[in-house]
């Protein structure tokens, strides 16, 4: 029964999502990262409870929890194990072409961090994995042990914004084979020192983030997913995206900004030749952040940034 299952993940900014999506009664809503169903449940329990919530997640294990958690709404919920980069095809198979709202809650679920053996956490000794989709062949162990040093350096610099990527990549290559998360974190600490930076984050945080992004091709998926999401939205339908680090947010901001422009010609071109038309309206140029009290109750929400846009 829904009451008996153990749910790990607390949905971030659920009230802001409920308001931001401007739920219409009998609407169809697509949750591209349904995770443990926290946001979906909030939408289903809202005054204007949707007619259908379509949920996608790359993690087939998490979907078991989602199914149980949303059991009371089973007639209104349709779940699919898949990648939101293929969302058009996925909702097509569910029998839908258009939806009234789309949500992306990017990043990791607490389910993935807390469950042993997923290899996302450097504070435990786990096999180097980091895959959202466990059917995928490439995992963190393959990347850490097989990528050339120059590739590792580039990934850690670009996806982790880690200025000491050079030292870290060199040390990884010198210490191969590396089999578990704890050993990798020790190698990183040895390469760059134990000293925390200004924000007090663990020295391995940025490198782990970078490897995870590479394992799951996260940035390609976000770009493709957002473009498809804007296509499947009905007129006046809302798009809500929560991101958890600046690189992710920059991708979201640029895609939405571009979609809201009437012209995307380079500045030096005197007359418009692009024939681009605005398809979205950005709801607020200011990012929406969790309140102090939410951060206090759920510290994992502290880095969340919400952006909203509406289909024209
Ligand atoms: C922050 S959690 C979502 C939590 C959810 N909103 C809730 O309230 O329970 C992010 C989820 O996105 C999933 N995910 C990440 N990349 C994905 C992708 N490309 N396609 C589908 N799901 C993805 C992860 O597996 C994870 O379950």
mmCIF file of C-alpha atoms in Angstrom, residues 72-260:
data_model
loop_
_atom_site.group_PDB
_atom_site.id
_atom_site.type_symbol
_atom_site.label_atom_id
_atom_site.label_comp_id
_atom_site.label_asym_id
_atom_site.label_seq_id
_atom_site.Cartn_x
_atom_site.Cartn_y
_atom_site.Cartn_z
ATOM 1 C CA UNK A 72 -4.238 5.669 -5.209
ATOM 2 C CA UNK A 73 -4.167 7.557 -8.516
ATOM 3 C CA UNK A 74 -3.330 4.607 -10.755
ATOM 4 C CA UNK A 75 -6.068 5.438 -13.287
ATOM 5 C CA UNK A 76 -4.565 8.877 -13.766
ATOM 6 C CA UNK A 77 -0.908 7.860 -14.006
ATOM 7 C CA UNK A 78 1.031 6.391 -16.900
ATOM 8 C CA UNK A 79 4.698 5.521 -16.259
ATOM 9 C CA UNK A 80 7.489 4.747 -18.682
ATOM 10 C CA UNK A 81 11.093 3.671 -18.236
ATOM 11 C CA UNK A 82 12.932 5.829 -20.747
ATOM 12 C CA UNK A 83 15.029 8.862 -21.534
ATOM 13 C CA UNK A 84 13.325 12.261 -21.692
ATOM 14 C CA UNK A 85 15.485 12.923 -24.748
ATOM 15 C CA UNK A 86 12.933 10.638 -26.481
ATOM 16 C CA UNK A 87 9.877 12.131 -24.831
ATOM 17 C CA UNK A 88 7.892 12.671 -28.029
ATOM 18 C CA UNK A 89 8.106 8.987 -28.911
ATOM 19 C CA UNK A 90 7.433 7.945 -25.314
ATOM 20 C CA UNK A 91 4.261 9.987 -24.915
ATOM 21 C CA UNK A 92 3.238 8.962 -28.443
ATOM 22 C CA UNK A 93 3.328 5.323 -27.310
ATOM 23 C CA UNK A 94 1.189 6.337 -24.318
ATOM 24 C CA UNK A 95 -1.335 7.748 -26.800
ATOM 25 C CA UNK A 96 -0.584 11.467 -26.442
ATOM 26 C CA UNK A 97 0.754 14.125 -28.762
ATOM 27 C CA UNK A 98 0.254 17.307 -26.732
ATOM 28 C CA UNK A 99 0.291 18.119 -23.024
ATOM 29 C CA UNK A 100 -0.697 21.101 -20.848
ATOM 30 C CA UNK A 101 2.472 21.222 -18.807
ATOM 31 C CA UNK A 102 5.932 19.702 -18.559
ATOM 32 C CA UNK A 103 8.206 19.365 -15.549
ATOM 33 C CA UNK A 104 11.921 18.573 -15.424
ATOM 34 C CA UNK A 105 13.445 18.125 -11.959
ATOM 35 C CA UNK A 106 17.020 17.479 -13.019
ATOM 36 C CA UNK A 107 19.803 15.773 -11.149
ATOM 37 C CA UNK A 108 19.770 12.931 -8.691
ATOM 38 C CA UNK A 109 17.075 11.510 -6.501
ATOM 39 C CA UNK A 110 17.826 10.796 -2.845
ATOM 40 C CA UNK A 111 16.855 7.221 -3.770
ATOM 41 C CA UNK A 112 19.947 7.014 -5.973
ATOM 42 C CA UNK A 113 22.245 8.629 -3.397
ATOM 43 C CA UNK A 114 21.024 6.568 -0.452
ATOM 44 C CA UNK A 115 20.649 3.161 -2.074
ATOM 45 C CA UNK A 116 23.829 1.097 -1.907
ATOM 46 C CA UNK A 117 25.585 -0.005 -5.121
ATOM 47 C CA UNK A 118 24.551 2.861 -7.394
ATOM 48 C CA UNK A 119 28.019 4.387 -7.121
ATOM 49 C CA UNK A 120 26.985 8.056 -6.911
ATOM 50 C CA UNK A 121 28.360 8.704 -3.435
ATOM 51 C CA UNK A 122 32.007 9.233 -2.513
ATOM 52 C CA UNK A 123 31.414 8.864 1.196
ATOM 53 C CA UNK A 124 30.812 5.105 0.881
ATOM 54 C CA UNK A 125 32.759 2.307 -0.771
ATOM 55 C CA UNK A 126 30.685 1.378 -3.803
ATOM 56 C CA UNK A 127 31.389 0.052 -7.264
ATOM 57 C CA UNK A 128 32.041 2.966 -9.638
ATOM 58 C CA UNK A 129 28.736 3.063 -11.497
ATOM 59 C CA UNK A 130 26.733 6.370 -11.581
ATOM 60 C CA UNK A 131 24.306 5.211 -14.284
ATOM 61 C CA UNK A 132 20.705 6.376 -14.072
ATOM 62 C CA UNK A 133 19.892 3.675 -16.590
ATOM 63 C CA UNK A 134 21.402 0.393 -15.430
ATOM 64 C CA UNK A 135 20.771 -1.133 -18.888
ATOM 65 C CA UNK A 136 23.409 1.208 -20.290
ATOM 66 C CA UNK A 137 26.861 -0.312 -20.950
ATOM 67 C CA UNK A 138 29.078 2.707 -20.189
ATOM 68 C CA UNK A 139 29.496 3.327 -16.472
ATOM 69 C CA UNK A 140 31.878 5.393 -14.335
ATOM 70 C CA UNK A 141 34.349 2.529 -13.978
ATOM 71 C CA UNK A 142 34.790 2.282 -17.755
ATOM 72 C CA UNK A 143 35.296 6.035 -18.074
ATOM 73 C CA UNK A 144 37.711 6.339 -15.144
ATOM 74 C CA UNK A 145 39.812 3.369 -16.249
ATOM 75 C CA UNK A 146 39.747 3.731 -20.043
ATOM 76 C CA UNK A 147 39.432 7.368 -21.109
ATOM 77 C CA UNK A 148 42.716 9.000 -22.165
ATOM 78 C CA UNK A 149 44.109 11.479 -19.633
ATOM 79 C CA UNK A 150 43.320 14.430 -21.926
ATOM 80 C CA UNK A 151 39.641 13.429 -22.134
ATOM 81 C CA UNK A 152 39.390 13.025 -18.378
ATOM 82 C CA UNK A 153 40.986 16.440 -17.898
ATOM 83 C CA UNK A 154 38.552 18.050 -20.322
ATOM 84 C CA UNK A 155 35.499 16.431 -18.711
ATOM 85 C CA UNK A 156 36.548 17.350 -15.171
ATOM 86 C CA UNK A 157 37.325 20.912 -16.245
ATOM 87 C CA UNK A 158 34.214 21.398 -18.379
ATOM 88 C CA UNK A 159 31.531 19.469 -16.499
ATOM 89 C CA UNK A 160 32.972 19.904 -13.011
ATOM 90 C CA UNK A 161 34.379 23.431 -13.452
ATOM 91 C CA UNK A 162 37.329 22.048 -11.491
ATOM 92 C CA UNK A 163 40.412 24.251 -12.034
ATOM 93 C CA UNK A 164 42.708 21.459 -10.780
ATOM 94 C CA UNK A 165 41.476 19.015 -13.450
ATOM 95 C CA UNK A 166 45.016 18.557 -14.742
ATOM 96 C CA UNK A 167 46.357 17.143 -11.483
ATOM 97 C CA UNK A 168 43.276 15.001 -10.926
ATOM 98 C CA UNK A 169 43.310 13.444 -14.414
ATOM 99 C CA UNK A 170 47.027 12.662 -14.117
ATOM 100 C CA UNK A 171 46.575 11.048 -10.729
ATOM 101 C CA UNK A 172 43.607 8.958 -11.917
ATOM 102 C CA UNK A 173 45.647 7.579 -14.819
ATOM 103 C CA UNK A 174 48.644 6.831 -12.552
ATOM 104 C CA UNK A 175 46.490 4.936 -10.055
ATOM 105 C CA UNK A 176 44.527 2.705 -12.448
ATOM 106 C CA UNK A 177 42.747 0.359 -12.097
ATOM 107 C CA UNK A 178 40.279 2.159 -9.803
ATOM 108 C CA UNK A 179 37.300 0.060 -8.814
ATOM 109 C CA UNK A 180 35.297 1.937 -6.184
ATOM 110 C CA UNK A 181 34.029 5.404 -5.277
ATOM 111 C CA UNK A 182 35.927 5.692 -2.004
ATOM 112 C CA UNK A 183 39.282 4.883 -3.650
ATOM 113 C CA UNK A 184 38.578 7.427 -6.389
ATOM 114 C CA UNK A 185 37.774 10.115 -3.827
ATOM 115 C CA UNK A 186 41.024 9.340 -1.944
ATOM 116 C CA UNK A 187 43.019 9.630 -5.190
ATOM 117 C CA UNK A 188 41.403 13.024 -5.868
ATOM 118 C CA UNK A 189 42.162 14.236 -2.339
ATOM 119 C CA UNK A 190 45.769 13.076 -2.712
ATOM 120 C CA UNK A 191 46.056 14.978 -5.999
ATOM 121 C CA UNK A 192 44.601 18.318 -4.886
ATOM 122 C CA UNK A 193 44.769 18.279 -1.111
ATOM 123 C CA UNK A 194 42.151 17.917 1.554
ATOM 124 C CA UNK A 195 41.491 21.574 2.067
ATOM 125 C CA UNK A 196 37.879 22.502 1.490
ATOM 126 C CA UNK A 197 37.166 25.474 -0.698
ATOM 127 C CA UNK A 198 35.257 28.587 0.365
ATOM 128 C CA UNK A 199 31.881 26.876 0.168
ATOM 129 C CA UNK A 200 33.120 23.951 2.243
ATOM 130 C CA UNK A 201 32.385 21.302 -0.384
ATOM 131 C CA UNK A 202 34.248 17.989 -0.428
ATOM 132 C CA UNK A 203 37.320 18.058 -2.740
ATOM 133 C CA UNK A 204 35.889 15.212 -4.864
ATOM 134 C CA UNK A 205 32.456 16.818 -5.429
ATOM 135 C CA UNK A 206 33.252 18.552 -8.718
ATOM 136 C CA UNK A 207 35.061 15.572 -10.245
ATOM 137 C CA UNK A 208 32.262 13.183 -9.281
ATOM 138 C CA UNK A 209 29.711 15.575 -10.780
ATOM 139 C CA UNK A 210 31.732 15.730 -13.999
ATOM 140 C CA UNK A 211 32.038 11.956 -14.326
ATOM 141 C CA UNK A 212 28.323 11.502 -13.616
ATOM 142 C CA UNK A 213 27.413 14.046 -16.315
ATOM 143 C CA UNK A 214 29.631 12.202 -18.801
ATOM 144 C CA UNK A 215 28.297 8.740 -17.859
ATOM 145 C CA UNK A 216 24.688 9.827 -18.377
ATOM 146 C CA UNK A 217 25.263 12.287 -21.253
ATOM 147 C CA UNK A 218 23.228 14.680 -19.142
ATOM 148 C CA UNK A 219 23.743 17.871 -21.127
ATOM 149 C CA UNK A 220 22.843 16.316 -24.479
ATOM 150 C CA UNK A 221 19.713 14.854 -22.903
ATOM 151 C CA UNK A 222 18.645 18.178 -21.382
ATOM 152 C CA UNK A 223 19.014 19.979 -24.703
ATOM 153 C CA UNK A 224 17.085 17.363 -26.638
ATOM 154 C CA UNK A 225 14.492 16.944 -23.889
ATOM 155 C CA UNK A 226 13.778 20.672 -23.600
ATOM 156 C CA UNK A 227 13.432 21.097 -27.352
ATOM 157 C CA UNK A 228 10.962 18.232 -27.553
ATOM 158 C CA UNK A 229 9.092 19.469 -24.469
ATOM 159 C CA UNK A 230 8.515 22.874 -26.077
ATOM 160 C CA UNK A 231 7.137 21.100 -29.164
ATOM 161 C CA UNK A 232 4.631 18.971 -27.275
ATOM 162 C CA UNK A 233 3.219 21.809 -25.175
ATOM 163 C CA UNK A 234 -0.284 23.049 -25.964
ATOM 164 C CA UNK A 235 -0.704 26.805 -26.430
ATOM 165 C CA UNK A 236 -0.431 28.495 -22.978
ATOM 166 C CA UNK A 237 1.028 25.271 -21.564
ATOM 167 C CA UNK A 238 3.723 25.776 -18.964
ATOM 168 C CA UNK A 239 7.253 24.398 -18.756
ATOM 169 C CA UNK A 240 8.997 24.191 -15.366
ATOM 170 C CA UNK A 241 12.650 23.215 -14.995
ATOM 171 C CA UNK A 242 14.531 22.763 -11.724
ATOM 172 C CA UNK A 243 18.299 22.558 -12.085
ATOM 173 C CA UNK A 244 20.926 22.028 -9.413
ATOM 174 C CA UNK A 245 24.141 23.517 -10.740
ATOM 175 C CA UNK A 246 25.153 26.519 -12.779
ATOM 176 C CA UNK A 247 26.087 24.619 -15.959
ATOM 177 C CA UNK A 248 22.705 22.913 -16.095
ATOM 178 C CA UNK A 249 20.926 26.196 -15.408
ATOM 179 C CA UNK A 250 22.901 27.959 -18.148
ATOM 180 C CA UNK A 251 21.726 25.401 -20.721
ATOM 181 C CA UNK A 252 18.115 25.834 -19.606
ATOM 182 C CA UNK A 253 18.387 29.642 -19.582
ATOM 183 C CA UNK A 254 19.902 29.778 -23.083
ATOM 184 C CA UNK A 255 17.383 27.394 -24.620
ATOM 185 C CA UNK A 256 14.420 29.269 -23.130
ATOM 186 C CA UNK A 257 15.885 32.654 -24.022
ATOM 187 C CA UNK A 258 16.437 31.533 -27.607
ATOM 188 C CA UNK A 259 12.934 30.111 -27.881
ATOM 189 C CA UNK A 260 11.492 33.414 -26.660
#
